[in-house]
Amino acid sequence: MTGTMFRSVLCSTLTAYKSNSIGVRYINTATVYYAARKGTRAKARAKKVKVEVAKVGFIPHNQRGKDKTQVKQAVNKYLDDTFKPVPGDDVYPLKYYRWVLYTAEDAVKAHQETHHPTMYNDPTAFVYAYIEVNMESTKKNRYLDSFNRLSLLPNSFPRDEERTILAFCKSAEMVKAVMDAGATVCGGSDLVKKIQEGQIRLSDYEYVIAHPNFLTELVPIRGLMKKRFPNIRAGTLDPNLPLLVKKFAGGVNYRVVKDEVYQNYGSVQVPIGRLNMDAKLIAENIDALLKDLQAARPKRDGLFITKCLILSPPSPEKLKIDPFVHVDRTLSKEVQEDSDDEDDAVAVGA
């Protein structure tokens, strides 16, 4: 009897222990399983969240793809070195002293020495004039836009380009003089008929020029010419047609470019000759180029041309010349008075 009771108590004890152990194990593991399920559900909800795309307005083509957080800082590119001392000898670090001023002839001769066969070995290299200009206009906070000009240099030099010129005039004598000056094709009404019939294509010619007395006869083909119709503003209409042909055939076409950030600054690099030419001839070309560029200056006080450097690749050397030996530093009083009178007339007319 006692043994039976003992066995029953022992069995009940073991049964209770097993049930408690299973419950404890179930409680402990349930927390872990719940946390795992919660993390999986959170990740699934995160994937379903829609990403809001901010709408961006119109962006100009020259600003697309740029980081707007990086704001460009306008840096004054007009470097004034007058505060630096003058070098006392021939060997010195350039950044600590003023630029040495050369004459145009001396600058060309210096490049001729460096391009000798014993050094760069390029005696026929091009000579370039790098010119900096002040793009301020006649009104405050207004600046000139980039512009093109065609300058006729007095001394021609070989270049790697051929220009085709189509000229219109009436008299046979003028036709002969224009052809001798270097025009590709020159003629009168017969030339107009060939263009109308399609025998001559205007696209084959780089420049189209004409004499003023022939302008009315060009009206029938004005639709074919479009923007190439000769006019005074473009410089393609002039009574001195042979000189105009020489200008387009042997002239130098250059473009003054305004800086995107510092709009007050403009620059241009123009070929002015080759090193196998006489230095005096290249100096004459420099003088003509500076005077032609000075003719485009606005009627305001202050400098227009600020610096002129002579360079000749592959040499990295840049030699500075004084541009005000060739052009006036400021406008004359007569020109300023004329511009003031024009402004007054415009104001009265308005």
Short mmCIF file of C-alpha atoms in Angstrom, two decimals:
data_model
loop_
_atom_site.label_atom_id
_atom_site.label_comp_id
_atom_site.label_asym_id
_atom_site.label_seq_id
_atom_site.Cartn_x
_atom_site.Cartn_y
_atom_site.Cartn_z
CA MET A 1 0.00 0.00 0.00
CA THR A 2 2.76 2.35 0.92
CA GLY A 3 4.65 1.46 -2.22
CA THR A 4 1.63 2.14 -4.34
CA MET A 5 1.15 5.57 -2.85
CA PHE A 6 4.81 6.38 -3.29
CA ARG A 7 4.72 5.44 -6.93
CA SER A 8 1.61 7.54 -7.57
CA VAL A 9 3.13 10.63 -5.91
CA LEU A 10 6.36 10.15 -7.87
CA CYS A 11 4.49 9.86 -11.18
CA SER A 12 2.44 12.97 -10.49
CA THR A 13 5.58 14.90 -9.55
CA LEU A 14 7.32 13.89 -12.75
CA THR A 15 4.25 14.78 -14.81
CA ALA A 16 4.06 18.23 -13.25
CA TYR A 17 7.76 18.82 -13.85
CA LYS A 18 7.47 17.89 -17.52
CA SER A 19 4.48 20.15 -18.04
CA ASN A 20 6.23 23.12 -16.34
CA SER A 21 9.41 22.61 -18.33
CA ILE A 22 7.49 22.58 -21.62
CA GLY A 23 5.68 25.81 -20.67
CA VAL A 24 8.87 27.62 -19.74
CA ARG A 25 10.55 26.60 -22.97
CA TYR A 26 7.51 27.77 -24.93
CA ILE A 27 7.48 31.20 -23.20
CA ASN A 28 11.19 31.86 -23.75
CA THR A 29 11.24 30.92 -27.44
CA ALA A 30 8.01 32.77 -28.25
CA THR A 31 9.67 36.17 -27.58
CA VAL A 32 12.46 35.39 -30.02
CA TYR A 33 10.07 34.17 -32.69
CA TYR A 34 7.90 37.29 -32.27
CA ALA A 35 10.91 39.63 -32.60
CA ALA A 36 12.00 37.87 -35.77
CA ARG A 37 8.55 38.13 -37.29
CA LYS A 38 8.33 41.80 -36.29
CA GLY A 39 11.66 42.62 -38.04
CA THR A 40 10.56 40.86 -41.22
CA ARG A 41 7.27 42.75 -41.29
CA ALA A 42 9.05 46.08 -40.72
CA LYS A 43 11.36 45.42 -43.67
CA ALA A 44 8.39 44.53 -45.85
CA ARG A 45 6.58 47.75 -44.90
CA ALA A 46 9.74 49.78 -45.61
CA LYS A 47 9.88 48.39 -49.12
CA LYS A 48 6.31 49.45 -49.77
CA VAL A 49 6.98 53.10 -48.82
CA LYS A 50 6.90 55.30 -51.95
CA VAL A 51 9.86 57.58 -52.53
CA GLU A 52 8.68 61.11 -53.21
CA VAL A 53 10.52 62.70 -56.15
CA ALA A 54 10.90 66.45 -55.83
CA LYS A 55 9.94 68.28 -59.01
CA VAL A 56 12.73 70.37 -60.49
CA GLY A 57 12.06 73.36 -62.69
CA PHE A 58 13.71 74.15 -66.01
CA ILE A 59 17.51 73.94 -65.91
CA PRO A 60 19.55 75.58 -68.72
CA HIS A 61 21.62 73.19 -70.80
CA ASN A 62 24.91 74.65 -69.62
CA GLN A 63 24.00 74.05 -65.94
CA ARG A 64 22.66 70.51 -66.12
CA GLY A 65 24.63 67.89 -64.23
CA LYS A 66 26.39 70.45 -62.06
CA ASP A 67 26.34 70.39 -58.29
CA LYS A 68 24.53 73.55 -57.24
CA THR A 69 25.97 73.30 -53.73
CA GLN A 70 29.30 74.30 -55.17
CA VAL A 71 28.78 77.99 -55.83
CA LYS A 72 31.23 79.50 -58.25
CA GLN A 73 33.17 82.37 -56.84
CA ALA A 74 33.92 85.21 -59.21
CA VAL A 75 37.65 85.83 -59.18
CA ASN A 76 39.10 89.03 -60.56
CA LYS A 77 41.22 87.94 -63.51
CA TYR A 78 42.77 91.36 -64.04
CA LEU A 79 46.06 90.89 -62.24
CA ASP A 80 47.85 94.11 -61.37
CA ASP A 81 51.52 93.57 -60.62
CA THR A 82 52.52 97.22 -60.19
CA PHE A 83 52.98 96.66 -56.45
CA LYS A 84 55.76 94.14 -57.14
CA PRO A 85 59.39 95.29 -57.35
CA VAL A 86 61.29 95.62 -60.60
CA PRO A 87 63.85 92.80 -61.11
CA GLY A 88 67.43 93.89 -60.64
CA ASP A 89 69.10 91.19 -62.73
CA ASP A 90 68.34 88.71 -65.52
CA VAL A 91 67.55 85.69 -63.32
CA TYR A 92 64.61 85.96 -60.91
CA PRO A 93 61.37 84.13 -59.95
CA LEU A 94 58.63 85.72 -62.02
CA LYS A 95 55.89 85.48 -59.39
CA TYR A 96 57.76 87.81 -57.06
CA TYR A 97 58.54 90.55 -59.62
CA ARG A 98 56.77 92.55 -62.31
CA TRP A 99 56.33 91.34 -65.85
CA VAL A 100 59.09 92.61 -68.11
CA LEU A 101 57.75 94.78 -70.94
CA TYR A 102 59.11 94.04 -74.41
CA THR A 103 58.61 95.82 -77.68
CA ALA A 104 56.73 93.84 -80.31
CA GLU A 105 59.89 93.29 -82.34
CA ASP A 106 61.94 92.16 -79.33
CA ALA A 107 59.23 89.71 -78.27
CA VAL A 108 59.17 88.13 -81.73
CA LYS A 109 62.98 87.95 -81.83
CA ALA A 110 63.03 86.23 -78.45
CA HIS A 111 60.66 83.55 -79.75
CA GLN A 112 62.76 83.17 -82.87
CA GLU A 113 65.75 82.36 -80.66
CA THR A 114 63.89 79.76 -78.60
CA HIS A 115 62.55 78.03 -81.75
CA HIS A 116 66.03 77.64 -83.21
CA PRO A 117 66.92 74.10 -84.43
CA THR A 118 69.12 73.70 -81.36
CA MET A 119 66.10 74.22 -79.05
CA TYR A 120 62.45 73.72 -80.08
CA ASN A 121 63.44 73.22 -83.74
CA ASP A 122 60.30 74.86 -85.13
CA PRO A 123 61.41 77.98 -87.05
CA THR A 124 58.09 78.29 -88.93
CA ALA A 125 55.80 78.16 -85.87
CA PHE A 126 52.81 80.48 -85.58
CA VAL A 127 53.05 83.65 -83.52
CA TYR A 128 49.93 84.49 -81.51
CA ALA A 129 48.76 87.61 -79.72
CA TYR A 130 46.78 86.92 -76.54
CA ILE A 131 44.78 90.05 -75.67
CA GLU A 132 42.67 90.72 -72.59
CA VAL A 133 39.87 93.29 -72.76
CA ASN A 134 37.45 94.93 -70.34
CA MET A 135 33.91 93.95 -71.38
CA GLU A 136 32.12 96.70 -69.44
CA SER A 137 29.52 98.50 -71.53
CA THR A 138 28.53 102.16 -71.54
CA LYS A 139 25.97 101.55 -68.77
CA LYS A 140 26.68 100.28 -65.29
CA ASN A 141 26.19 96.56 -64.63
CA ARG A 142 25.99 95.95 -68.37
CA TYR A 143 28.59 93.99 -70.31
CA LEU A 144 29.41 93.37 -73.93
CA ASP A 145 28.57 89.99 -75.43
CA SER A 146 31.13 87.86 -77.22
CA PHE A 147 31.68 89.21 -80.74
CA ASN A 148 33.47 88.35 -83.99
CA ARG A 149 35.68 90.59 -86.10
CA LEU A 150 37.62 90.24 -89.34
CA SER A 151 40.87 92.17 -89.43
CA LEU A 152 43.00 92.72 -92.53
CA LEU A 153 46.65 92.46 -91.53
CA PRO A 154 49.14 94.36 -93.71
CA ASN A 155 51.54 91.42 -94.05
CA SER A 156 50.04 88.09 -95.08
CA PHE A 157 51.44 84.74 -94.00
CA PRO A 158 50.65 81.12 -94.99
CA ARG A 159 47.81 79.49 -93.09
CA ASP A 160 46.23 76.07 -93.25
CA GLU A 161 42.98 77.30 -94.80
CA GLU A 162 41.58 78.35 -98.16
CA ARG A 163 38.70 80.80 -98.41
CA THR A 164 36.17 80.89 -101.23
CA ILE A 165 34.65 84.26 -102.13
CA LEU A 166 31.70 84.96 -104.41
CA ALA A 167 31.54 88.59 -105.58
CA PHE A 168 28.91 90.58 -107.52
CA CYS A 169 29.57 93.72 -109.54
CA LYS A 170 28.55 95.31 -112.88
CA SER A 171 31.49 96.56 -114.95
CA ALA A 172 33.99 94.25 -116.64
CA GLU A 173 36.88 96.32 -115.29
CA MET A 174 35.67 95.80 -111.74
CA VAL A 175 35.28 92.06 -112.38
CA LYS A 176 38.90 91.83 -113.50
CA ALA A 177 40.15 93.86 -110.51
CA VAL A 178 38.16 91.70 -108.09
CA MET A 179 39.47 88.47 -109.61
CA ASP A 180 43.03 89.79 -109.42
CA ALA A 181 42.45 90.61 -105.75
CA GLY A 182 41.73 86.94 -105.00
CA ALA A 183 38.00 86.30 -105.49
CA THR A 184 36.99 82.76 -106.43
CA VAL A 185 34.10 83.77 -108.71
CA CYS A 186 32.95 87.24 -109.75
CA GLY A 187 30.23 88.32 -112.12
CA GLY A 188 27.04 90.26 -112.71
CA SER A 189 23.53 89.40 -113.92
CA ASP A 190 24.79 86.25 -115.66
CA LEU A 191 26.00 84.99 -112.30
CA VAL A 192 22.58 85.64 -110.78
CA LYS A 193 20.91 83.57 -113.52
CA LYS A 194 23.28 80.64 -112.92
CA ILE A 195 22.38 80.71 -109.22
CA GLN A 196 18.66 80.73 -110.06
CA GLU A 197 19.09 77.78 -112.43
CA GLY A 198 21.09 75.82 -109.86
CA GLN A 199 24.37 75.77 -111.79
CA ILE A 200 26.13 77.57 -108.90
CA ARG A 201 25.40 76.75 -105.26
CA LEU A 202 25.84 79.47 -102.65
CA SER A 203 26.78 76.84 -100.04
CA ASP A 204 30.05 76.21 -101.90
CA TYR A 205 31.31 79.69 -101.00
CA GLU A 206 32.35 80.88 -97.57
CA TYR A 207 31.79 84.60 -98.20
CA VAL A 208 29.34 86.44 -100.48
CA ILE A 209 30.12 90.11 -101.15
CA ALA A 210 28.75 92.74 -103.54
CA HIS A 211 29.09 96.31 -104.79
CA PRO A 212 26.32 98.69 -103.58
CA ASN A 213 25.21 99.51 -107.16
CA PHE A 214 24.44 95.82 -107.76
CA LEU A 215 22.24 95.36 -104.71
CA THR A 216 18.90 95.76 -106.50
CA GLU A 217 19.77 93.00 -108.98
CA LEU A 218 20.29 90.56 -106.09
CA VAL A 219 16.66 90.87 -104.93
CA PRO A 220 15.46 87.87 -107.04
CA ILE A 221 17.83 85.52 -105.17
CA ARG A 222 17.40 87.08 -101.76
CA GLY A 223 15.36 84.09 -100.63
CA LEU A 224 18.25 81.78 -101.53
CA MET A 225 20.82 83.94 -99.75
CA LYS A 226 18.81 84.47 -96.56
CA LYS A 227 21.24 85.73 -93.89
CA ARG A 228 24.11 85.82 -96.37
CA PHE A 229 22.56 88.69 -98.30
CA PRO A 230 25.26 91.41 -98.53
CA ASN A 231 24.84 94.29 -96.08
CA ILE A 232 26.95 97.01 -94.52
CA ARG A 233 26.57 95.73 -90.97
CA ALA A 234 28.12 92.36 -91.86
CA GLY A 235 30.86 94.10 -93.83
CA THR A 236 29.97 92.32 -97.08
CA LEU A 237 28.82 95.44 -98.98
CA ASP A 238 31.43 98.01 -99.99
CA PRO A 239 32.18 100.18 -103.06
CA ASN A 240 35.90 99.30 -102.80
CA LEU A 241 35.32 95.68 -103.75
CA PRO A 242 38.97 94.69 -104.46
CA LEU A 243 40.00 95.83 -100.98
CA LEU A 244 37.05 93.94 -99.48
CA VAL A 245 38.14 90.79 -101.32
CA LYS A 246 41.66 91.13 -99.92
CA LYS A 247 40.21 91.56 -96.46
CA PHE A 248 38.16 88.38 -96.65
CA ALA A 249 40.86 86.41 -98.46
CA GLY A 250 43.82 87.37 -96.30
CA GLY A 251 42.18 88.75 -93.15
CA VAL A 252 42.18 87.13 -89.74
CA ASN A 253 38.83 86.16 -88.28
CA TYR A 254 38.82 86.20 -84.47
CA ARG A 255 36.27 86.03 -81.66
CA VAL A 256 36.44 87.89 -78.35
CA VAL A 257 34.97 85.59 -75.70
CA LYS A 258 33.42 86.84 -72.47
CA ASP A 259 34.12 84.85 -69.30
CA GLU A 260 31.06 82.96 -67.97
CA VAL A 261 31.63 83.84 -64.32
CA TYR A 262 33.58 87.11 -64.35
CA GLN A 263 31.61 88.91 -67.07
CA ASN A 264 33.88 91.92 -66.93
CA TYR A 265 36.69 89.84 -68.44
CA GLY A 266 37.16 89.00 -72.12
CA SER A 267 40.05 87.49 -74.05
CA VAL A 268 41.07 86.50 -77.56
CA GLN A 269 44.02 84.68 -79.12
CA VAL A 270 44.82 85.59 -82.74
CA PRO A 271 47.56 84.35 -85.13
CA ILE A 272 49.61 87.28 -86.38
CA GLY A 273 52.41 85.63 -88.37
CA ARG A 274 55.09 82.98 -88.50
CA LEU A 275 58.55 83.03 -86.99
CA ASN A 276 60.28 82.79 -90.37
CA MET A 277 58.97 86.29 -91.17
CA ASP A 278 60.86 89.47 -90.41
CA ALA A 279 60.16 90.68 -86.87
CA LYS A 280 59.19 94.14 -88.19
CA LEU A 281 56.47 92.65 -90.39
CA ILE A 282 54.97 90.75 -87.46
CA ALA A 283 55.15 93.92 -85.35
CA GLU A 284 53.13 95.74 -88.07
CA ASN A 285 50.51 92.98 -87.89
CA ILE A 286 50.32 93.37 -84.11
CA ASP A 287 49.82 97.11 -84.51
CA ALA A 288 47.01 96.60 -87.07
CA LEU A 289 45.30 93.97 -84.91
CA LEU A 290 45.31 96.12 -81.77
CA LYS A 291 43.93 99.12 -83.68
CA ASP A 292 41.18 96.98 -85.21
CA LEU A 293 40.20 95.63 -81.80
CA GLN A 294 40.32 99.11 -80.27
CA ALA A 295 37.79 100.23 -82.90
CA ALA A 296 35.22 97.92 -81.27
CA ARG A 297 35.51 99.50 -77.83
CA PRO A 298 32.40 101.05 -76.24
CA LYS A 299 32.26 104.82 -75.76
CA ARG A 300 33.05 104.96 -72.06
CA ASP A 301 35.89 105.99 -69.79
CA GLY A 302 38.56 103.56 -68.66
CA LEU A 303 40.63 100.90 -70.38
CA PHE A 304 39.31 98.54 -73.02
CA ILE A 305 42.48 96.62 -73.92
CA THR A 306 44.17 95.74 -70.64
CA LYS A 307 46.98 93.33 -71.52
CA CYS A 308 48.73 91.88 -74.58
CA LEU A 309 50.98 88.80 -74.54
CA ILE A 310 53.01 87.35 -77.42
CA LEU A 311 53.36 83.57 -77.46
CA SER A 312 54.46 80.90 -79.89
CA PRO A 313 53.69 77.23 -79.10
CA PRO A 314 55.18 74.77 -78.32
CA SER A 315 57.08 77.21 -76.12
CA PRO A 316 55.14 77.99 -72.90
CA GLU A 317 56.85 81.39 -72.64
CA LYS A 318 54.54 84.43 -72.72
CA LEU A 319 56.13 87.81 -73.35
CA LYS A 320 54.25 90.95 -72.38
CA ILE A 321 54.17 94.06 -74.57
CA ASP A 322 52.71 97.49 -73.92
CA PRO A 323 49.53 97.75 -76.05
CA PHE A 324 49.28 101.50 -75.46
CA VAL A 325 52.27 102.06 -77.70
CA HIS A 326 49.95 101.11 -80.57
CA VAL A 327 46.56 102.40 -79.35
CA ASP A 328 45.32 105.19 -77.09
CA ARG A 329 44.81 104.37 -73.44
CA THR A 330 41.45 106.16 -73.22
CA LEU A 331 38.94 107.75 -75.56
CA SER A 332 39.67 111.20 -76.90
CA LYS A 333 37.54 114.11 -75.72
CA GLU A 334 36.06 114.54 -79.19
CA VAL A 335 34.73 110.99 -79.24
CA GLN A 336 33.34 111.36 -75.72
CA GLU A 337 31.59 114.62 -76.64
CA ASP A 338 30.12 112.98 -79.75
CA SER A 339 28.81 110.08 -77.69
CA ASP A 340 27.29 112.49 -75.15
CA ASP A 341 25.58 114.42 -77.95
CA GLU A 342 24.19 111.18 -79.38
CA ASP A 343 22.79 110.22 -75.99
CA ASP A 344 21.14 113.63 -75.63
CA ALA A 345 19.62 113.37 -79.11
CA VAL A 346 18.23 109.94 -78.32
CA ALA A 347 16.76 111.22 -75.06
CA VAL A 348 15.11 114.17 -76.84
CA GLY A 349 13.73 111.92 -79.56
CA ALA A 350 12.31 109.54 -76.97
#
